[in-house]
Amino acid sequence: MSLREATIDRERRDLVTHQVMDESRLIRFVAAPDGSVAPDLARRLPGRGLWVAADRASVEAAVKKNLFSRAAKAPLKPAGDLPDLVESLLVRRCLDQLGLARREGVLISGFEKSAAAIRSGKAAWLVEAADGSADGRGKLLALAKHQQPAPGICGAFTADDLSLALGLENAIHAVLLEGGRADRWTLEVERLAGFRPLTPSAWTGDAAGDPDGFADGRGSVS
């Protein structure tokens, strides 16, 4: 059973819109002993959960409208930079998941190996460094586009971010294979999408090239 299937039917009410939605689309917060508001992305901290939709605008609204205090029926003082804190925590969780995936052998890195993984039809996600070479990226994006179903695309992290997370030098191209780890990654990265774009706007048109034109994959890791 995937993590998504395990959490189905577990619904909570968003403090901002009062809409009831699945937990996977929300961020849980709890009241800290000092009166601050602590993000609980793993949903493990003790105390009553204060649930907000997983996007920057919703967290900002909850802070500005004092909705955490109303829901907790207690005076709380959420930090003004709470949306930034949530984003940084989500980034860390996503990168940690990639590191675990590599150690488990379900994350492929490097241009040629990534291309082969996409062709195999087992790619759940293509993860590209936001600051990597447009040439190699465009070829892999074009290849991914022609797969059915197409893998998800993520370019939310820099090469330095990926290199540190994966324990590699100059990590540019990676493929996360289908399976339980990919299911967990999907839940995390979909929440992150509410705080930063998963693909930079500058990537528009990068997948227009010939998916079989792999003369070189400059900028890749082996």
CSV table of C-alpha atoms in Angstrom, one decimal:
chain,number,residue,atom,x,y,z
A,1,MET,CA,0.0,0.0,0.0
A,2,SER,CA,1.4,3.4,-0.9
A,3,LEU,CA,1.6,6.3,1.5
A,4,ARG,CA,-1.0,8.1,-0.5
A,5,GLU,CA,-3.4,5.1,-0.1
A,6,ALA,CA,-2.6,4.9,3.6
A,7,THR,CA,-3.7,8.5,4.2
A,8,ILE,CA,-6.8,8.4,2.1
A,9,ASP,CA,-10.0,9.3,4.1
A,10,ARG,CA,-7.9,11.1,6.7
A,11,GLU,CA,-9.4,14.6,6.2
A,12,ARG,CA,-9.0,17.9,8.1
A,13,ARG,CA,-10.4,21.3,7.8
A,14,ASP,CA,-8.3,24.2,6.5
A,15,LEU,CA,-8.2,27.1,8.9
A,16,VAL,CA,-8.4,29.6,6.1
A,17,THR,CA,-11.1,28.4,3.7
A,18,HIS,CA,-12.8,25.9,6.1
A,19,GLN,CA,-12.6,23.5,3.3
A,20,VAL,CA,-12.3,19.8,4.3
A,21,MET,CA,-9.4,18.1,2.4
A,22,ASP,CA,-7.0,15.2,2.6
A,23,GLU,CA,-4.1,15.6,5.1
A,24,SER,CA,-1.7,15.2,2.2
A,25,ARG,CA,-2.8,18.6,1.0
A,26,LEU,CA,-2.3,20.4,4.3
A,27,ILE,CA,0.4,21.5,6.7
A,28,ARG,CA,-0.1,20.6,10.4
A,29,PHE,CA,0.9,23.2,13.0
A,30,VAL,CA,0.9,23.0,16.8
A,31,ALA,CA,1.0,25.6,19.5
A,32,ALA,CA,4.5,25.6,21.1
A,33,PRO,CA,5.0,26.1,24.9
A,34,ASP,CA,6.3,29.6,24.3
A,35,GLY,CA,3.2,30.7,22.4
A,36,SER,CA,4.7,30.4,18.9
A,37,VAL,CA,3.3,28.3,16.1
A,38,ALA,CA,5.5,25.3,15.1
A,39,PRO,CA,5.1,23.5,11.7
A,40,ASP,CA,4.7,19.8,12.2
A,41,LEU,CA,5.3,18.4,8.7
A,42,ALA,CA,5.7,14.8,10.0
A,43,ARG,CA,2.5,15.1,11.9
A,44,ARG,CA,4.0,13.7,15.1
A,45,LEU,CA,4.2,16.6,17.6
A,46,PRO,CA,1.9,16.4,20.6
A,47,GLY,CA,-1.0,18.8,20.9
A,48,ARG,CA,-4.0,19.8,18.9
A,49,GLY,CA,-3.3,20.1,15.2
A,50,LEU,CA,-3.9,23.4,13.4
A,51,TRP,CA,-4.3,22.6,9.7
A,52,VAL,CA,-3.6,25.0,6.8
A,53,ALA,CA,-3.6,24.3,3.1
A,54,ALA,CA,-0.1,23.6,1.8
A,55,ASP,CA,0.5,26.8,-0.1
A,56,ARG,CA,2.2,30.1,0.8
A,57,ALA,CA,-0.9,32.3,0.4
A,58,SER,CA,-2.8,30.2,2.9
A,59,VAL,CA,-0.1,30.2,5.5
A,60,GLU,CA,0.3,34.0,5.1
A,61,ALA,CA,-3.4,34.5,5.5
A,62,ALA,CA,-3.5,32.4,8.7
A,63,VAL,CA,-0.7,34.5,10.2
A,64,LYS,CA,-2.2,37.9,9.1
A,65,LYS,CA,-5.7,37.1,10.2
A,66,ASN,CA,-4.8,35.6,13.6
A,67,LEU,CA,-6.4,32.3,12.6
A,68,PHE,CA,-4.0,30.2,14.7
A,69,SER,CA,-5.1,31.9,17.9
A,70,ARG,CA,-8.8,31.6,17.0
A,71,ALA,CA,-8.5,27.9,16.2
A,72,ALA,CA,-6.5,27.2,19.4
A,73,LYS,CA,-8.6,29.5,21.5
A,74,ALA,CA,-5.4,30.8,23.0
A,75,PRO,CA,-3.1,33.8,22.3
A,76,LEU,CA,-0.5,32.6,19.8
A,77,LYS,CA,2.3,34.5,18.1
A,78,PRO,CA,3.2,32.9,14.8
A,79,ALA,CA,6.5,34.2,13.3
A,80,GLY,CA,6.1,36.6,10.4
A,81,ASP,CA,8.4,34.4,8.3
A,82,LEU,CA,6.4,31.3,9.0
A,83,PRO,CA,5.8,30.6,5.2
A,84,ASP,CA,9.5,30.8,4.6
A,85,LEU,CA,10.2,28.4,7.5
A,86,VAL,CA,7.6,25.9,6.1
A,87,GLU,CA,9.2,26.1,2.6
A,88,SER,CA,12.7,25.5,4.0
A,89,LEU,CA,11.5,22.5,6.0
A,90,LEU,CA,9.7,21.0,2.9
A,91,VAL,CA,12.9,21.5,0.9
A,92,ARG,CA,14.9,19.6,3.5
A,93,ARG,CA,12.3,16.8,3.6
A,94,CYS,CA,12.3,16.5,-0.2
A,95,LEU,CA,16.1,16.4,-0.4
A,96,ASP,CA,16.3,13.9,2.5
A,97,GLN,CA,13.9,11.6,0.6
A,98,LEU,CA,16.2,11.8,-2.5
A,99,GLY,CA,19.2,10.8,-0.3
A,100,LEU,CA,17.3,7.9,1.1
A,101,ALA,CA,16.2,6.9,-2.4
A,102,ARG,CA,19.8,6.8,-3.6
A,103,ARG,CA,20.9,4.7,-0.7
A,104,GLU,CA,18.1,2.3,-1.4
A,105,GLY,CA,19.1,2.0,-5.0
A,106,VAL,CA,15.9,3.5,-6.4
A,107,LEU,CA,17.4,6.8,-7.6
A,108,ILE,CA,19.5,6.8,-10.8
A,109,SER,CA,21.9,9.7,-11.4
A,110,GLY,CA,23.8,10.9,-14.5
A,111,PHE,CA,22.7,11.7,-18.0
A,112,GLU,CA,23.0,8.3,-19.7
A,113,LYS,CA,21.6,6.3,-16.8
A,114,SER,CA,18.7,8.7,-16.4
A,115,ALA,CA,17.9,8.5,-20.1
A,116,ALA,CA,17.9,4.7,-19.8
A,117,ALA,CA,15.7,4.7,-16.8
A,118,ILE,CA,13.2,7.0,-18.5
A,119,ARG,CA,13.1,4.7,-21.6
A,120,SER,CA,12.5,1.7,-19.3
A,121,GLY,CA,9.1,3.2,-18.4
A,122,LYS,CA,9.9,2.9,-14.7
A,123,ALA,CA,10.7,6.5,-14.0
A,124,ALA,CA,8.3,8.2,-11.5
A,125,TRP,CA,10.2,11.5,-11.4
A,126,LEU,CA,12.9,13.3,-13.5
A,127,VAL,CA,14.8,15.6,-11.1
A,128,GLU,CA,16.9,18.2,-12.8
A,129,ALA,CA,19.2,20.8,-11.2
A,130,ALA,CA,17.6,24.2,-11.7
A,131,ASP,CA,21.0,25.6,-12.8
A,132,GLY,CA,22.1,22.7,-14.9
A,133,SER,CA,22.9,22.7,-18.7
A,134,ALA,CA,19.9,23.5,-20.8
A,135,ASP,CA,21.2,21.1,-23.5
A,136,GLY,CA,21.2,17.9,-21.4
A,137,ARG,CA,18.1,18.9,-19.6
A,138,GLY,CA,16.2,19.6,-22.8
A,139,LYS,CA,17.0,16.1,-24.1
A,140,LEU,CA,15.8,14.4,-21.0
A,141,LEU,CA,12.7,16.5,-20.8
A,142,ALA,CA,11.9,15.6,-24.4
A,143,LEU,CA,12.4,11.9,-23.7
A,144,ALA,CA,10.2,12.1,-20.6
A,145,LYS,CA,7.5,13.9,-22.5
A,146,HIS,CA,7.2,11.0,-24.9
A,147,GLN,CA,6.7,8.4,-22.2
A,148,GLN,CA,3.2,7.1,-21.2
A,149,PRO,CA,2.6,7.9,-18.5
A,150,ALA,CA,5.1,10.7,-18.4
A,151,PRO,CA,7.2,11.0,-15.2
A,152,GLY,CA,6.8,14.0,-13.0
A,153,ILE,CA,9.4,16.8,-13.5
A,154,CYS,CA,11.1,18.7,-10.7
A,155,GLY,CA,13.6,21.5,-11.1
A,156,ALA,CA,13.2,23.1,-7.6
A,157,PHE,CA,16.7,22.5,-6.4
A,158,THR,CA,20.2,23.7,-7.4
A,159,ALA,CA,23.1,21.4,-8.3
A,160,ASP,CA,24.6,22.2,-5.0
A,161,ASP,CA,21.4,21.1,-3.2
A,162,LEU,CA,21.3,17.8,-5.1
A,163,SER,CA,25.0,17.1,-4.8
A,164,LEU,CA,24.8,17.5,-1.0
A,165,ALA,CA,21.7,15.4,-0.7
A,166,LEU,CA,23.0,12.6,-2.9
A,167,GLY,CA,26.6,12.7,-1.8
A,168,LEU,CA,27.8,13.3,-5.3
A,169,GLU,CA,29.8,15.9,-7.1
A,170,ASN,CA,28.0,18.1,-9.7
A,171,ALA,CA,24.7,16.2,-9.5
A,172,ILE,CA,22.6,17.5,-12.4
A,173,HIS,CA,20.3,14.7,-13.7
A,174,ALA,CA,18.5,12.1,-11.6
A,175,VAL,CA,15.5,9.8,-12.0
A,176,LEU,CA,13.5,8.5,-9.1
A,177,LEU,CA,12.1,5.0,-9.9
A,178,GLU,CA,8.5,4.0,-9.2
A,179,GLY,CA,7.7,2.5,-5.9
A,180,GLY,CA,7.0,3.3,-2.2
A,181,ARG,CA,9.9,5.9,-2.0
A,182,ALA,CA,8.5,7.7,-5.1
A,183,ASP,CA,5.1,7.8,-3.4
A,184,ARG,CA,6.6,9.4,-0.4
A,185,TRP,CA,8.5,11.9,-2.5
A,186,THR,CA,5.4,12.8,-4.4
A,187,LEU,CA,3.5,13.7,-1.2
A,188,GLU,CA,6.4,15.9,-0.1
A,189,VAL,CA,7.1,17.6,-3.4
A,190,GLU,CA,3.4,18.3,-4.1
A,191,ARG,CA,3.3,20.2,-0.8
A,192,LEU,CA,6.5,22.1,-1.7
A,193,ALA,CA,4.8,23.1,-5.0
A,194,GLY,CA,2.6,25.4,-3.0
A,195,PHE,CA,5.6,27.4,-1.9
A,196,ARG,CA,8.0,27.4,-4.9
A,197,PRO,CA,7.6,26.5,-8.6
A,198,LEU,CA,8.7,22.9,-9.3
A,199,THR,CA,10.0,24.0,-12.7
A,200,PRO,CA,11.7,27.4,-13.4
A,201,SER,CA,9.9,29.6,-15.9
A,202,ALA,CA,13.1,29.8,-17.9
A,203,TRP,CA,12.7,26.1,-18.8
A,204,THR,CA,9.8,26.8,-21.2
A,205,GLY,CA,10.7,25.2,-24.5
A,206,ASP,CA,13.5,23.1,-23.1
A,207,ALA,CA,11.7,19.9,-24.1
A,208,ALA,CA,11.3,20.9,-27.7
A,209,GLY,CA,14.4,19.0,-28.9
A,210,ASP,CA,14.8,15.5,-30.4
A,211,PRO,CA,14.4,12.9,-27.6
A,212,ASP,CA,16.8,10.6,-29.4
A,213,GLY,CA,19.5,13.2,-30.1
A,214,PHE,CA,21.8,12.3,-27.3
A,215,ALA,CA,25.1,13.3,-28.8
A,216,ASP,CA,26.2,14.6,-25.4
A,217,GLY,CA,24.9,15.1,-22.0
A,218,ARG,CA,27.2,17.9,-20.8
A,219,GLY,CA,26.9,18.7,-17.1
A,220,SER,CA,25.9,15.2,-16.0
A,221,VAL,CA,27.3,13.0,-13.3
A,222,SER,CA,28.3,9.4,-13.9
